[in-house]
Amino acid sequence: MMPAENHSVFDPVTYILTGIPGTAESHVWIAIPFCLMYVTTLCGNSLLLFIILTEQSLHEPMYLFVSMLATADLLLSTTTVPKMLAVFWFRVGEITFAGCLTQMFFIHASFIAESTILLAMAFDRYVAICDPLRYTTRLTKSVIGKIGLAVVTRSFCIIFPLIFLVKQLKFCRTNLLPHTNCEHMVIVRLACDDITVNIWYGLAMAILVIGLDAVLISLSYGLILRAVFRLPSKDARLKALRTCSSHFCVILMFYTPAFFSSFAHQFGHIIPGYILILLANLYVLIPPMFNPIVYGVTTKEILKCMINRFYLSCSRSSLLS
């Protein structure tokens, strides 16, 4: 393990995650809400997946996309939060270089997967509202499977070059990572090589994923709103808007912290480090926690299935007792 102030070139074997700089004395207390959010994420998304997969009536495109989103949420939070809690509570910040690259891959791949799934969900709502007669023929289970494969393929193809770029760097500054997890820009800033390519690739990735996906989603919702306000019935307009409201809330929760976190990293020299880390933690904690709550509460079909399951389990318990 290299000492923190040794600036000679070395092959990184072990890094040390230090948590949020300047808040070491508060780490124990900061970890408590993070832990509660993680438990909520695990329970909410697991329940959502269970309900969708076991209820035949929910095996429709919209709910299958929700199940994909729940899977990505579980992957994103489980990749980051347990190690974060270990750093805060037990000061176990050591992580191997290979482990760090693996965590970096899954953090960014999960993020891209979520963005792609949200884009697919926007397309699903567009077809359902703007072209309802062709909805069942366009979004068949085969098409949904291909979209799922495209989500995985896109995430892998965008993130894999990052692994290659980081492995080409020579590190000489320190083996201390002033962060709670191994993000791309956090790692490359420890290199003594020119990191211009890494910075531009990270910026291009942010523009491609956040910018392009957000523009396409906005375009879909613009067309949806135009179609909704052309509906003759007020009840039909309200029903259409209600079906989109949960998705719109999830989009805002996902892209708002992600936008600020991604672009703040490009200007990290003028933004305090603890703010960058808090922003990074927001997009791995808040969307995975609130997504199942939003879909479980605002989606009538999912809420109905959850209530039915609850009453069924209560009835069985009373019979057994």
PDB file of C-alpha atoms in Angstrom:
ATOM      1  CA  MET A   1       0.000   0.000   0.000  1.00  0.00           C
ATOM      2  CA  MET A   2       1.458   3.358  -1.029  1.00  0.00           C
ATOM      3  CA  PRO A   3       1.638   6.170   1.483  1.00  0.00           C
ATOM      4  CA  ALA A   4      -0.569   9.122   0.787  1.00  0.00           C
ATOM      5  CA  GLU A   5       2.208  11.565  -0.037  1.00  0.00           C
ATOM      6  CA  ASN A   6       4.419   9.364  -2.236  1.00  0.00           C
ATOM      7  CA  HIS A   7       4.317  10.899  -5.728  1.00  0.00           C
ATOM      8  CA  SER A   8       6.454   8.281  -7.501  1.00  0.00           C
ATOM      9  CA  VAL A   9       4.832   6.309 -10.304  1.00  0.00           C
ATOM     10  CA  PHE A  10       3.246   3.060  -9.110  1.00  0.00           C
ATOM     11  CA  ASP A  11       0.766   0.430 -10.191  1.00  0.00           C
ATOM     12  CA  PRO A  12      -2.250   0.838  -7.906  1.00  0.00           C
ATOM     13  CA  VAL A  13      -3.018  -2.337  -5.978  1.00  0.00           C
ATOM     14  CA  THR A  14      -5.218  -0.967  -3.214  1.00  0.00           C
ATOM     15  CA  TYR A  15      -7.110   2.281  -2.899  1.00  0.00           C
ATOM     16  CA  ILE A  16      -8.577   3.771   0.268  1.00  0.00           C
ATOM     17  CA  LEU A  17     -11.999   5.416   0.111  1.00  0.00           C
ATOM     18  CA  THR A  18     -12.007   8.214   2.684  1.00  0.00           C
ATOM     19  CA  GLY A  19     -15.681   9.209   2.579  1.00  0.00           C
ATOM     20  CA  ILE A  20     -16.777  12.847   2.494  1.00  0.00           C
ATOM     21  CA  PRO A  21     -13.806  15.193   3.079  1.00  0.00           C
ATOM     22  CA  GLY A  22     -14.097  17.444   6.106  1.00  0.00           C
ATOM     23  CA  THR A  23     -16.932  15.480   7.713  1.00  0.00           C
ATOM     24  CA  ALA A  24     -15.056  12.536   9.282  1.00  0.00           C
ATOM     25  CA  GLU A  25     -16.428  13.240  12.758  1.00  0.00           C
ATOM     26  CA  SER A  26     -19.996  13.112  11.374  1.00  0.00           C
ATOM     27  CA  HIS A  27     -19.640   9.966   9.258  1.00  0.00           C
ATOM     28  CA  VAL A  28     -21.423   7.765  11.813  1.00  0.00           C
ATOM     29  CA  TRP A  29     -24.462  10.055  11.807  1.00  0.00           C
ATOM     30  CA  ILE A  30     -24.454  10.664   8.046  1.00  0.00           C
ATOM     31  CA  ALA A  31     -24.554   6.903   7.496  1.00  0.00           C
ATOM     32  CA  ILE A  32     -27.820   6.474   9.431  1.00  0.00           C
ATOM     33  CA  PRO A  33     -30.133   8.154   6.863  1.00  0.00           C
ATOM     34  CA  PHE A  34     -28.111   6.544   4.062  1.00  0.00           C
ATOM     35  CA  CYS A  35     -28.691   3.127   5.638  1.00  0.00           C
ATOM     36  CA  LEU A  36     -32.417   3.782   6.055  1.00  0.00           C
ATOM     37  CA  MET A  37     -32.649   4.885   2.427  1.00  0.00           C
ATOM     38  CA  TYR A  38     -30.844   1.729   1.314  1.00  0.00           C
ATOM     39  CA  VAL A  39     -33.144  -0.545   3.337  1.00  0.00           C
ATOM     40  CA  THR A  40     -36.152   1.267   1.840  1.00  0.00           C
ATOM     41  CA  THR A  41     -34.644   0.798  -1.627  1.00  0.00           C
ATOM     42  CA  LEU A  42     -34.110  -2.936  -1.097  1.00  0.00           C
ATOM     43  CA  CYS A  43     -37.584  -3.541   0.328  1.00  0.00           C
ATOM     44  CA  GLY A  44     -39.455  -1.308  -2.117  1.00  0.00           C
ATOM     45  CA  ASN A  45     -37.808  -2.517  -5.308  1.00  0.00           C
ATOM     46  CA  SER A  46     -37.848  -6.184  -4.242  1.00  0.00           C
ATOM     47  CA  LEU A  47     -41.567  -5.943  -3.454  1.00  0.00           C
ATOM     48  CA  LEU A  48     -42.225  -4.177  -6.755  1.00  0.00           C
ATOM     49  CA  LEU A  49     -40.347  -6.874  -8.679  1.00  0.00           C
ATOM     50  CA  PHE A  50     -42.172  -9.644  -6.810  1.00  0.00           C
ATOM     51  CA  ILE A  51     -45.605  -8.140  -7.494  1.00  0.00           C
ATOM     52  CA  ILE A  52     -44.935  -7.561 -11.203  1.00  0.00           C
ATOM     53  CA  LEU A  53     -43.352 -10.956 -11.824  1.00  0.00           C
ATOM     54  CA  THR A  54     -46.014 -12.954  -9.953  1.00  0.00           C
ATOM     55  CA  GLU A  55     -49.130 -11.095 -11.131  1.00  0.00           C
ATOM     56  CA  GLN A  56     -50.117 -12.202 -14.612  1.00  0.00           C
ATOM     57  CA  SER A  57     -52.220  -9.065 -15.102  1.00  0.00           C
ATOM     58  CA  LEU A  58     -49.068  -6.923 -14.798  1.00  0.00           C
ATOM     59  CA  HIS A  59     -47.185  -8.695 -17.576  1.00  0.00           C
ATOM     60  CA  GLU A  60     -47.695  -5.731 -19.875  1.00  0.00           C
ATOM     61  CA  PRO A  61     -45.036  -3.482 -21.472  1.00  0.00           C
ATOM     62  CA  MET A  62     -45.366  -0.595 -19.000  1.00  0.00           C
ATOM     63  CA  TYR A  63     -44.961  -2.836 -15.952  1.00  0.00           C
ATOM     64  CA  LEU A  64     -42.181  -4.880 -17.520  1.00  0.00           C
ATOM     65  CA  PHE A  65     -40.260  -1.622 -18.007  1.00  0.00           C
ATOM     66  CA  VAL A  66     -40.937  -0.768 -14.357  1.00  0.00           C
ATOM     67  CA  SER A  67     -39.474  -4.147 -13.369  1.00  0.00           C
ATOM     68  CA  MET A  68     -36.364  -3.405 -15.460  1.00  0.00           C
ATOM     69  CA  LEU A  69     -36.038  -0.050 -13.696  1.00  0.00           C
ATOM     70  CA  ALA A  70     -36.353  -1.738 -10.288  1.00  0.00           C
ATOM     71  CA  THR A  71     -33.599  -4.202 -11.248  1.00  0.00           C
ATOM     72  CA  ALA A  72     -31.292  -1.360 -12.306  1.00  0.00           C
ATOM     73  CA  ASP A  73     -32.084   0.487  -9.054  1.00  0.00           C
ATOM     74  CA  LEU A  74     -31.145  -2.567  -6.984  1.00  0.00           C
ATOM     75  CA  LEU A  75     -27.905  -2.999  -8.934  1.00  0.00           C
ATOM     76  CA  LEU A  76     -26.927   0.673  -8.612  1.00  0.00           C
ATOM     77  CA  SER A  77     -27.611   0.951  -4.886  1.00  0.00           C
ATOM     78  CA  THR A  78     -26.141  -2.438  -3.963  1.00  0.00           C
ATOM     79  CA  THR A  79     -22.971  -1.650  -5.898  1.00  0.00           C
ATOM     80  CA  THR A  80     -22.347   1.514  -3.880  1.00  0.00           C
ATOM     81  CA  VAL A  81     -24.165   1.778  -0.555  1.00  0.00           C
ATOM     82  CA  PRO A  82     -22.765  -1.243   1.386  1.00  0.00           C
ATOM     83  CA  LYS A  83     -19.185  -0.070   0.776  1.00  0.00           C
ATOM     84  CA  MET A  84     -20.210   3.485   1.632  1.00  0.00           C
ATOM     85  CA  LEU A  85     -21.631   2.328   4.979  1.00  0.00           C
ATOM     86  CA  ALA A  86     -18.478   0.305   5.665  1.00  0.00           C
ATOM     87  CA  VAL A  87     -16.413   3.468   5.154  1.00  0.00           C
ATOM     88  CA  PHE A  88     -18.664   5.587   7.387  1.00  0.00           C
ATOM     89  CA  TRP A  89     -19.229   3.134  10.229  1.00  0.00           C
ATOM     90  CA  PHE A  90     -16.163   0.882  10.307  1.00  0.00           C
ATOM     91  CA  ARG A  91     -13.562   2.964   8.407  1.00  0.00           C
ATOM     92  CA  VAL A  92     -13.068   0.003   6.073  1.00  0.00           C
ATOM     93  CA  GLY A  93     -12.171   2.025   2.995  1.00  0.00           C
ATOM     94  CA  GLU A  94      -9.695  -0.370   1.376  1.00  0.00           C
ATOM     95  CA  ILE A  95     -10.648  -1.548  -2.101  1.00  0.00           C
ATOM     96  CA  THR A  96      -8.483  -3.236  -4.713  1.00  0.00           C
ATOM     97  CA  PHE A  97      -7.811  -1.559  -8.043  1.00  0.00           C
ATOM     98  CA  ALA A  98      -9.747  -4.341  -9.810  1.00  0.00           C
ATOM     99  CA  GLY A  99     -12.587  -3.964  -7.318  1.00  0.00           C
ATOM    100  CA  CYS A 100     -12.589  -0.219  -7.855  1.00  0.00           C
ATOM    101  CA  LEU A 101     -12.820  -0.624 -11.632  1.00  0.00           C
ATOM    102  CA  THR A 102     -15.618  -3.173 -11.188  1.00  0.00           C
ATOM    103  CA  GLN A 103     -17.562  -0.791  -8.969  1.00  0.00           C
ATOM    104  CA  MET A 104     -16.959   2.055 -11.430  1.00  0.00           C
ATOM    105  CA  PHE A 105     -18.265  -0.099 -14.278  1.00  0.00           C
ATOM    106  CA  PHE A 106     -21.487  -1.069 -12.494  1.00  0.00           C
ATOM    107  CA  ILE A 107     -22.166   2.450 -11.178  1.00  0.00           C
ATOM    108  CA  HIS A 108     -22.015   4.038 -14.612  1.00  0.00           C
ATOM    109  CA  ALA A 109     -23.534   1.058 -16.459  1.00  0.00           C
ATOM    110  CA  SER A 110     -26.527   1.062 -14.081  1.00  0.00           C
ATOM    111  CA  PHE A 111     -26.937   4.791 -14.584  1.00  0.00           C
ATOM    112  CA  ILE A 112     -26.944   4.441 -18.384  1.00  0.00           C
ATOM    113  CA  ALA A 113     -29.315   1.469 -18.148  1.00  0.00           C
ATOM    114  CA  GLU A 114     -31.778   3.518 -16.062  1.00  0.00           C
ATOM    115  CA  SER A 115     -31.641   6.400 -18.519  1.00  0.00           C
ATOM    116  CA  THR A 116     -32.274   4.024 -21.443  1.00  0.00           C
ATOM    117  CA  ILE A 117     -35.173   2.367 -19.609  1.00  0.00           C
ATOM    118  CA  LEU A 118     -36.749   5.769 -18.911  1.00  0.00           C
ATOM    119  CA  LEU A 119     -36.424   6.561 -22.615  1.00  0.00           C
ATOM    120  CA  ALA A 120     -38.115   3.247 -23.479  1.00  0.00           C
ATOM    121  CA  MET A 121     -40.893   4.028 -20.983  1.00  0.00           C
ATOM    122  CA  ALA A 122     -41.439   7.413 -22.635  1.00  0.00           C
ATOM    123  CA  PHE A 123     -41.781   5.639 -25.993  1.00  0.00           C
ATOM    124  CA  ASP A 124     -44.219   3.176 -24.376  1.00  0.00           C
ATOM    125  CA  ARG A 125     -46.429   6.030 -23.124  1.00  0.00           C
ATOM    126  CA  TYR A 126     -46.186   7.766 -26.512  1.00  0.00           C
ATOM    127  CA  VAL A 127     -47.460   4.695 -28.353  1.00  0.00           C
ATOM    128  CA  ALA A 128     -50.132   3.981 -25.713  1.00  0.00           C
ATOM    129  CA  ILE A 129     -51.591   7.502 -25.919  1.00  0.00           C
ATOM    130  CA  CYS A 130     -50.813   8.666 -29.468  1.00  0.00           C
ATOM    131  CA  ASP A 131     -51.308   5.368 -31.314  1.00  0.00           C
ATOM    132  CA  PRO A 132     -53.373   3.131 -28.972  1.00  0.00           C
ATOM    133  CA  LEU A 133     -54.759   0.869 -31.715  1.00  0.00           C
ATOM    134  CA  ARG A 134     -51.255  -0.371 -32.583  1.00  0.00           C
ATOM    135  CA  TYR A 135     -49.998  -0.561 -28.984  1.00  0.00           C
ATOM    136  CA  THR A 136     -50.312  -4.325 -28.561  1.00  0.00           C
ATOM    137  CA  THR A 137     -48.862  -5.077 -32.001  1.00  0.00           C
ATOM    138  CA  ARG A 138     -45.897  -2.707 -31.660  1.00  0.00           C
ATOM    139  CA  LEU A 139     -44.863  -3.517 -28.101  1.00  0.00           C
ATOM    140  CA  THR A 140     -45.005  -7.296 -28.045  1.00  0.00           C
ATOM    141  CA  LYS A 141     -43.094  -9.383 -25.500  1.00  0.00           C
ATOM    142  CA  SER A 142     -40.504 -10.084 -28.191  1.00  0.00           C
ATOM    143  CA  VAL A 143     -39.971  -6.343 -28.724  1.00  0.00           C
ATOM    144  CA  ILE A 144     -39.740  -5.783 -24.957  1.00  0.00           C
ATOM    145  CA  GLY A 145     -37.080  -8.504 -24.758  1.00  0.00           C
ATOM    146  CA  LYS A 146     -35.101  -6.859 -27.553  1.00  0.00           C
ATOM    147  CA  ILE A 147     -35.351  -3.486 -25.796  1.00  0.00           C
ATOM    148  CA  GLY A 148     -34.045  -5.108 -22.607  1.00  0.00           C
ATOM    149  CA  LEU A 149     -31.114  -6.547 -24.565  1.00  0.00           C
ATOM    150  CA  ALA A 150     -30.484  -3.127 -26.123  1.00  0.00           C
ATOM    151  CA  VAL A 151     -30.392  -1.562 -22.633  1.00  0.00           C
ATOM    152  CA  VAL A 152     -27.653  -3.979 -21.525  1.00  0.00           C
ATOM    153  CA  THR A 153     -25.708  -3.697 -24.797  1.00  0.00           C
ATOM    154  CA  ARG A 154     -25.784   0.097 -24.823  1.00  0.00           C
ATOM    155  CA  SER A 155     -24.612   0.316 -21.215  1.00  0.00           C
ATOM    156  CA  PHE A 156     -21.733  -2.103 -21.824  1.00  0.00           C
ATOM    157  CA  CYS A 157     -20.579  -0.481 -25.072  1.00  0.00           C
ATOM    158  CA  ILE A 158     -20.500   3.030 -23.580  1.00  0.00           C
ATOM    159  CA  ILE A 159     -18.807   2.090 -20.303  1.00  0.00           C
ATOM    160  CA  PHE A 160     -16.283  -0.535 -21.438  1.00  0.00           C
ATOM    161  CA  PRO A 161     -13.947   2.056 -23.064  1.00  0.00           C
ATOM    162  CA  LEU A 162     -13.725   3.795 -19.672  1.00  0.00           C
ATOM    163  CA  ILE A 163     -12.151   0.664 -18.177  1.00  0.00           C
ATOM    164  CA  PHE A 164      -9.614   0.594 -21.006  1.00  0.00           C
ATOM    165  CA  LEU A 165      -8.810   4.317 -20.629  1.00  0.00           C
ATOM    166  CA  VAL A 166      -8.295   4.080 -16.859  1.00  0.00           C
ATOM    167  CA  LYS A 167      -6.083   0.989 -17.148  1.00  0.00           C
ATOM    168  CA  GLN A 168      -3.771   2.880 -19.533  1.00  0.00           C
ATOM    169  CA  LEU A 169      -3.064   5.598 -16.963  1.00  0.00           C
ATOM    170  CA  LYS A 170      -0.017   5.786 -14.688  1.00  0.00           C
ATOM    171  CA  PHE A 171      -0.771   6.763 -11.098  1.00  0.00           C
ATOM    172  CA  CYS A 172       1.606   8.721  -8.929  1.00  0.00           C
ATOM    173  CA  ARG A 173      -0.290  11.127  -6.710  1.00  0.00           C
ATOM    174  CA  THR A 174      -1.796   9.077  -3.891  1.00  0.00           C
ATOM    175  CA  ASN A 175      -3.838   5.979  -3.202  1.00  0.00           C
ATOM    176  CA  LEU A 176      -6.446   7.895  -1.185  1.00  0.00           C
ATOM    177  CA  LEU A 177      -9.781   8.375  -2.962  1.00  0.00           C
ATOM    178  CA  PRO A 178     -11.617  11.331  -1.372  1.00  0.00           C
ATOM    179  CA  HIS A 179     -15.030   9.838  -2.100  1.00  0.00           C
ATOM    180  CA  THR A 180     -17.545   7.230  -0.996  1.00  0.00           C
ATOM    181  CA  ASN A 181     -17.251   5.159  -4.181  1.00  0.00           C
ATOM    182  CA  CYS A 182     -15.088   4.701  -7.272  1.00  0.00           C
ATOM    183  CA  GLU A 183     -16.427   7.136  -9.835  1.00  0.00           C
ATOM    184  CA  HIS A 184     -14.541   7.594 -13.093  1.00  0.00           C
ATOM    185  CA  MET A 185     -13.415  11.198 -12.592  1.00  0.00           C
ATOM    186  CA  VAL A 186     -12.405  10.548  -8.980  1.00  0.00           C
ATOM    187  CA  ILE A 187     -10.009   7.799 -10.091  1.00  0.00           C
ATOM    188  CA  VAL A 188      -8.477   9.561 -13.104  1.00  0.00           C
ATOM    189  CA  ARG A 189      -7.683  12.709 -11.103  1.00  0.00           C
ATOM    190  CA  LEU A 190      -5.109  10.621  -9.208  1.00  0.00           C
ATOM    191  CA  ALA A 191      -3.179   9.942 -12.433  1.00  0.00           C
ATOM    192  CA  CYS A 192       0.045  11.704 -13.343  1.00  0.00           C
ATOM    193  CA  ASP A 193      -0.663  11.262 -17.088  1.00  0.00           C
ATOM    194  CA  ASP A 194      -2.622  13.645 -19.268  1.00  0.00           C
ATOM    195  CA  ILE A 195      -6.311  12.889 -18.608  1.00  0.00           C
ATOM    196  CA  THR A 196      -7.760  15.089 -21.347  1.00  0.00           C
ATOM    197  CA  VAL A 197      -9.133  12.056 -23.227  1.00  0.00           C
ATOM    198  CA  ASN A 198     -10.820  10.775 -20.067  1.00  0.00           C
ATOM    199  CA  ILE A 199     -12.372  14.165 -19.363  1.00  0.00           C
ATOM    200  CA  TRP A 200     -13.702  14.550 -22.903  1.00  0.00           C
ATOM    201  CA  TYR A 201     -15.005  10.989 -22.995  1.00  0.00           C
ATOM    202  CA  GLY A 202     -16.777  11.537 -19.669  1.00  0.00           C
ATOM    203  CA  LEU A 203     -18.285  14.783 -20.964  1.00  0.00           C
ATOM    204  CA  ALA A 204     -19.357  13.115 -24.222  1.00  0.00           C
ATOM    205  CA  MET A 205     -20.912  10.270 -22.233  1.00  0.00           C
ATOM    206  CA  ALA A 206     -22.845  12.762 -20.082  1.00  0.00           C
ATOM    207  CA  ILE A 207     -24.078  14.631 -23.164  1.00  0.00           C
ATOM    208  CA  LEU A 208     -25.033  11.388 -24.931  1.00  0.00           C
ATOM    209  CA  VAL A 209     -26.843   9.842 -21.994  1.00  0.00           C
ATOM    210  CA  ILE A 210     -28.246  12.816 -20.070  1.00  0.00           C
ATOM    211  CA  GLY A 211     -28.545  15.251 -22.959  1.00  0.00           C
ATOM    212  CA  LEU A 212     -29.757  13.045 -25.817  1.00  0.00           C
ATOM    213  CA  ASP A 213     -32.016  10.830 -23.715  1.00  0.00           C
ATOM    214  CA  ALA A 214     -33.538  13.838 -21.952  1.00  0.00           C
ATOM    215  CA  VAL A 215     -34.195  15.571 -25.300  1.00  0.00           C
ATOM    216  CA  LEU A 216     -35.870  12.458 -26.750  1.00  0.00           C
ATOM    217  CA  ILE A 217     -37.949  11.989 -23.592  1.00  0.00           C
ATOM    218  CA  SER A 218     -38.982  15.662 -23.708  1.00  0.00           C
ATOM    219  CA  LEU A 219     -39.941  15.284 -27.374  1.00  0.00           C
ATOM    220  CA  SER A 220     -42.045  12.203 -26.551  1.00  0.00           C
ATOM    221  CA  TYR A 221     -43.853  14.033 -23.782  1.00  0.00           C
ATOM    222  CA  GLY A 222     -44.383  17.066 -25.987  1.00  0.00           C
ATOM    223  CA  LEU A 223     -46.158  14.837 -28.513  1.00  0.00           C
ATOM    224  CA  ILE A 224     -48.050  13.101 -25.710  1.00  0.00           C
ATOM    225  CA  LEU A 225     -49.310  16.403 -24.275  1.00  0.00           C
ATOM    226  CA  ARG A 226     -50.378  17.576 -27.719  1.00  0.00           C
ATOM    227  CA  ALA A 227     -52.343  14.348 -28.212  1.00  0.00           C
ATOM    228  CA  VAL A 228     -53.839  14.503 -24.699  1.00  0.00           C
ATOM    229  CA  PHE A 229     -55.194  18.048 -25.084  1.00  0.00           C
ATOM    230  CA  ARG A 230     -56.801  17.041 -28.365  1.00  0.00           C
ATOM    231  CA  LEU A 231     -58.901  14.351 -26.653  1.00  0.00           C
ATOM    232  CA  PRO A 232     -62.599  15.298 -26.679  1.00  0.00           C
ATOM    233  CA  SER A 233     -63.396  14.039 -23.185  1.00  0.00           C
ATOM    234  CA  LYS A 234     -62.130  15.718 -20.009  1.00  0.00           C
ATOM    235  CA  ASP A 235     -62.120  12.352 -18.221  1.00  0.00           C
ATOM    236  CA  ALA A 236     -60.002  10.840 -20.989  1.00  0.00           C
ATOM    237  CA  ARG A 237     -57.532  13.742 -20.710  1.00  0.00           C
ATOM    238  CA  LEU A 238     -57.257  13.333 -16.939  1.00  0.00           C
ATOM    239  CA  LYS A 239     -56.798   9.566 -17.220  1.00  0.00           C
ATOM    240  CA  ALA A 240     -54.036   9.988 -19.816  1.00  0.00           C
ATOM    241  CA  LEU A 241     -52.249  12.599 -17.724  1.00  0.00           C
ATOM    242  CA  ARG A 242     -52.557  10.417 -14.620  1.00  0.00           C
ATOM    243  CA  THR A 243     -50.868   7.481 -16.352  1.00  0.00           C
ATOM    244  CA  CYS A 244     -47.902   9.725 -17.233  1.00  0.00           C
ATOM    245  CA  SER A 245     -47.574  11.544 -13.908  1.00  0.00           C
ATOM    246  CA  SER A 246     -45.632   8.797 -12.104  1.00  0.00           C
ATOM    247  CA  HIS A 247     -43.189   8.442 -14.992  1.00  0.00           C
ATOM    248  CA  PHE A 248     -42.666  12.209 -15.142  1.00  0.00           C
ATOM    249  CA  CYS A 249     -41.893  12.332 -11.387  1.00  0.00           C
ATOM    250  CA  VAL A 250     -39.338   9.527 -11.766  1.00  0.00           C
ATOM    251  CA  ILE A 251     -37.697  11.318 -14.707  1.00  0.00           C
ATOM    252  CA  LEU A 252     -37.294  14.521 -12.663  1.00  0.00           C
ATOM    253  CA  MET A 253     -35.863  12.625  -9.667  1.00  0.00           C
ATOM    254  CA  PHE A 254     -33.383  10.804 -11.894  1.00  0.00           C
ATOM    255  CA  TYR A 255     -32.128  13.505 -14.247  1.00  0.00           C
ATOM    256  CA  THR A 256     -31.994  16.477 -11.854  1.00  0.00           C
ATOM    257  CA  PRO A 257     -29.261  15.171  -9.475  1.00  0.00           C
ATOM    258  CA  ALA A 258     -27.578  13.263 -12.317  1.00  0.00           C
ATOM    259  CA  PHE A 259     -27.342  16.420 -14.436  1.00  0.00           C
ATOM    260  CA  PHE A 260     -25.771  18.493 -11.676  1.00  0.00           C
ATOM    261  CA  SER A 261     -23.455  15.676 -10.555  1.00  0.00           C
ATOM    262  CA  SER A 262     -22.186  14.844 -14.045  1.00  0.00           C
ATOM    263  CA  PHE A 263     -21.464  18.405 -15.098  1.00  0.00           C
ATOM    264  CA  ALA A 264     -20.161  19.470 -11.685  1.00  0.00           C
ATOM    265  CA  HIS A 265     -17.403  16.865 -12.078  1.00  0.00           C
ATOM    266  CA  GLN A 266     -16.248  18.592 -15.245  1.00  0.00           C
ATOM    267  CA  PHE A 267     -15.762  21.798 -13.223  1.00  0.00           C
ATOM    268  CA  GLY A 268     -14.602  20.177  -9.993  1.00  0.00           C
ATOM    269  CA  HIS A 269     -11.810  22.724  -9.525  1.00  0.00           C
ATOM    270  CA  ILE A 270     -14.342  25.471  -8.714  1.00  0.00           C
ATOM    271  CA  ILE A 271     -16.838  23.399  -6.680  1.00  0.00           C
ATOM    272  CA  PRO A 272     -16.062  22.172  -3.130  1.00  0.00           C
ATOM    273  CA  GLY A 273     -15.335  18.446  -2.968  1.00  0.00           C
ATOM    274  CA  TYR A 274     -17.983  17.643  -0.365  1.00  0.00           C
ATOM    275  CA  ILE A 275     -20.688  19.144  -2.614  1.00  0.00           C
ATOM    276  CA  LEU A 276     -19.582  16.926  -5.524  1.00  0.00           C
ATOM    277  CA  ILE A 277     -19.726  13.859  -3.291  1.00  0.00           C
ATOM    278  CA  LEU A 278     -23.142  14.744  -1.871  1.00  0.00           C
ATOM    279  CA  LEU A 279     -24.485  15.236  -5.408  1.00  0.00           C
ATOM    280  CA  ALA A 280     -23.008  11.882  -6.435  1.00  0.00           C
ATOM    281  CA  ASN A 281     -24.650  10.222  -3.441  1.00  0.00           C
ATOM    282  CA  LEU A 282     -27.984  11.815  -4.294  1.00  0.00           C
ATOM    283  CA  TYR A 283     -28.282  10.061  -7.626  1.00  0.00           C
ATOM    284  CA  VAL A 284     -27.371   6.639  -6.207  1.00  0.00           C
ATOM    285  CA  LEU A 285     -29.718   6.977  -3.205  1.00  0.00           C
ATOM    286  CA  ILE A 286     -32.761   9.091  -4.008  1.00  0.00           C
ATOM    287  CA  PRO A 287     -34.113   7.704  -7.334  1.00  0.00           C
ATOM    288  CA  PRO A 288     -33.752   4.012  -6.306  1.00  0.00           C
ATOM    289  CA  MET A 289     -35.556   4.764  -3.035  1.00  0.00           C
ATOM    290  CA  PHE A 290     -38.438   6.810  -4.450  1.00  0.00           C
ATOM    291  CA  ASN A 291     -39.077   4.948  -7.725  1.00  0.00           C
ATOM    292  CA  PRO A 292     -40.948   2.006  -6.128  1.00  0.00           C
ATOM    293  CA  ILE A 293     -42.833   4.416  -3.854  1.00  0.00           C
ATOM    294  CA  VAL A 294     -43.942   6.563  -6.795  1.00  0.00           C
ATOM    295  CA  TYR A 295     -44.998   3.599  -8.952  1.00  0.00           C
ATOM    296  CA  GLY A 296     -46.537   1.713  -6.037  1.00  0.00           C
ATOM    297  CA  VAL A 297     -48.670   4.646  -4.891  1.00  0.00           C
ATOM    298  CA  THR A 298     -49.585   6.407  -8.153  1.00  0.00           C
ATOM    299  CA  THR A 299     -50.090   3.362 -10.402  1.00  0.00           C
ATOM    300  CA  LYS A 300     -53.583   2.060  -9.626  1.00  0.00           C
ATOM    301  CA  GLU A 301     -53.018  -1.462 -10.950  1.00  0.00           C
ATOM    302  CA  ILE A 302     -49.804  -2.024  -8.957  1.00  0.00           C
ATOM    303  CA  LEU A 303     -51.337  -0.536  -5.796  1.00  0.00           C
ATOM    304  CA  LYS A 304     -54.408  -2.747  -6.182  1.00  0.00           C
ATOM    305  CA  CYS A 305     -52.247  -5.878  -6.525  1.00  0.00           C
ATOM    306  CA  MET A 306     -50.212  -4.890  -3.454  1.00  0.00           C
ATOM    307  CA  ILE A 307     -53.379  -4.364  -1.376  1.00  0.00           C
ATOM    308  CA  ASN A 308     -54.830  -7.688  -2.562  1.00  0.00           C
ATOM    309  CA  ARG A 309     -51.602  -9.492  -1.648  1.00  0.00           C
ATOM    310  CA  PHE A 310     -51.612  -7.827   1.778  1.00  0.00           C
ATOM    311  CA  TYR A 311     -55.210  -8.855   2.509  1.00  0.00           C
ATOM    312  CA  LEU A 312     -54.522 -12.375   1.238  1.00  0.00           C
ATOM    313  CA  SER A 313     -51.495 -12.767   3.502  1.00  0.00           C
ATOM    314  CA  CYS A 314     -53.493 -11.384   6.470  1.00  0.00           C
ATOM    315  CA  SER A 315     -56.332 -13.838   5.761  1.00  0.00           C
ATOM    316  CA  ARG A 316     -53.925 -16.769   5.651  1.00  0.00           C
ATOM    317  CA  SER A 317     -52.303 -15.660   8.904  1.00  0.00           C
ATOM    318  CA  SER A 318     -55.672 -15.445  10.664  1.00  0.00           C
ATOM    319  CA  LEU A 319     -56.670 -18.891   9.394  1.00  0.00           C
ATOM    320  CA  LEU A 320     -53.401 -20.415  10.592  1.00  0.00           C
ATOM    321  CA  SER A 321     -53.781 -18.834  14.014  1.00  0.00           C
TER     322      SER A 321
END
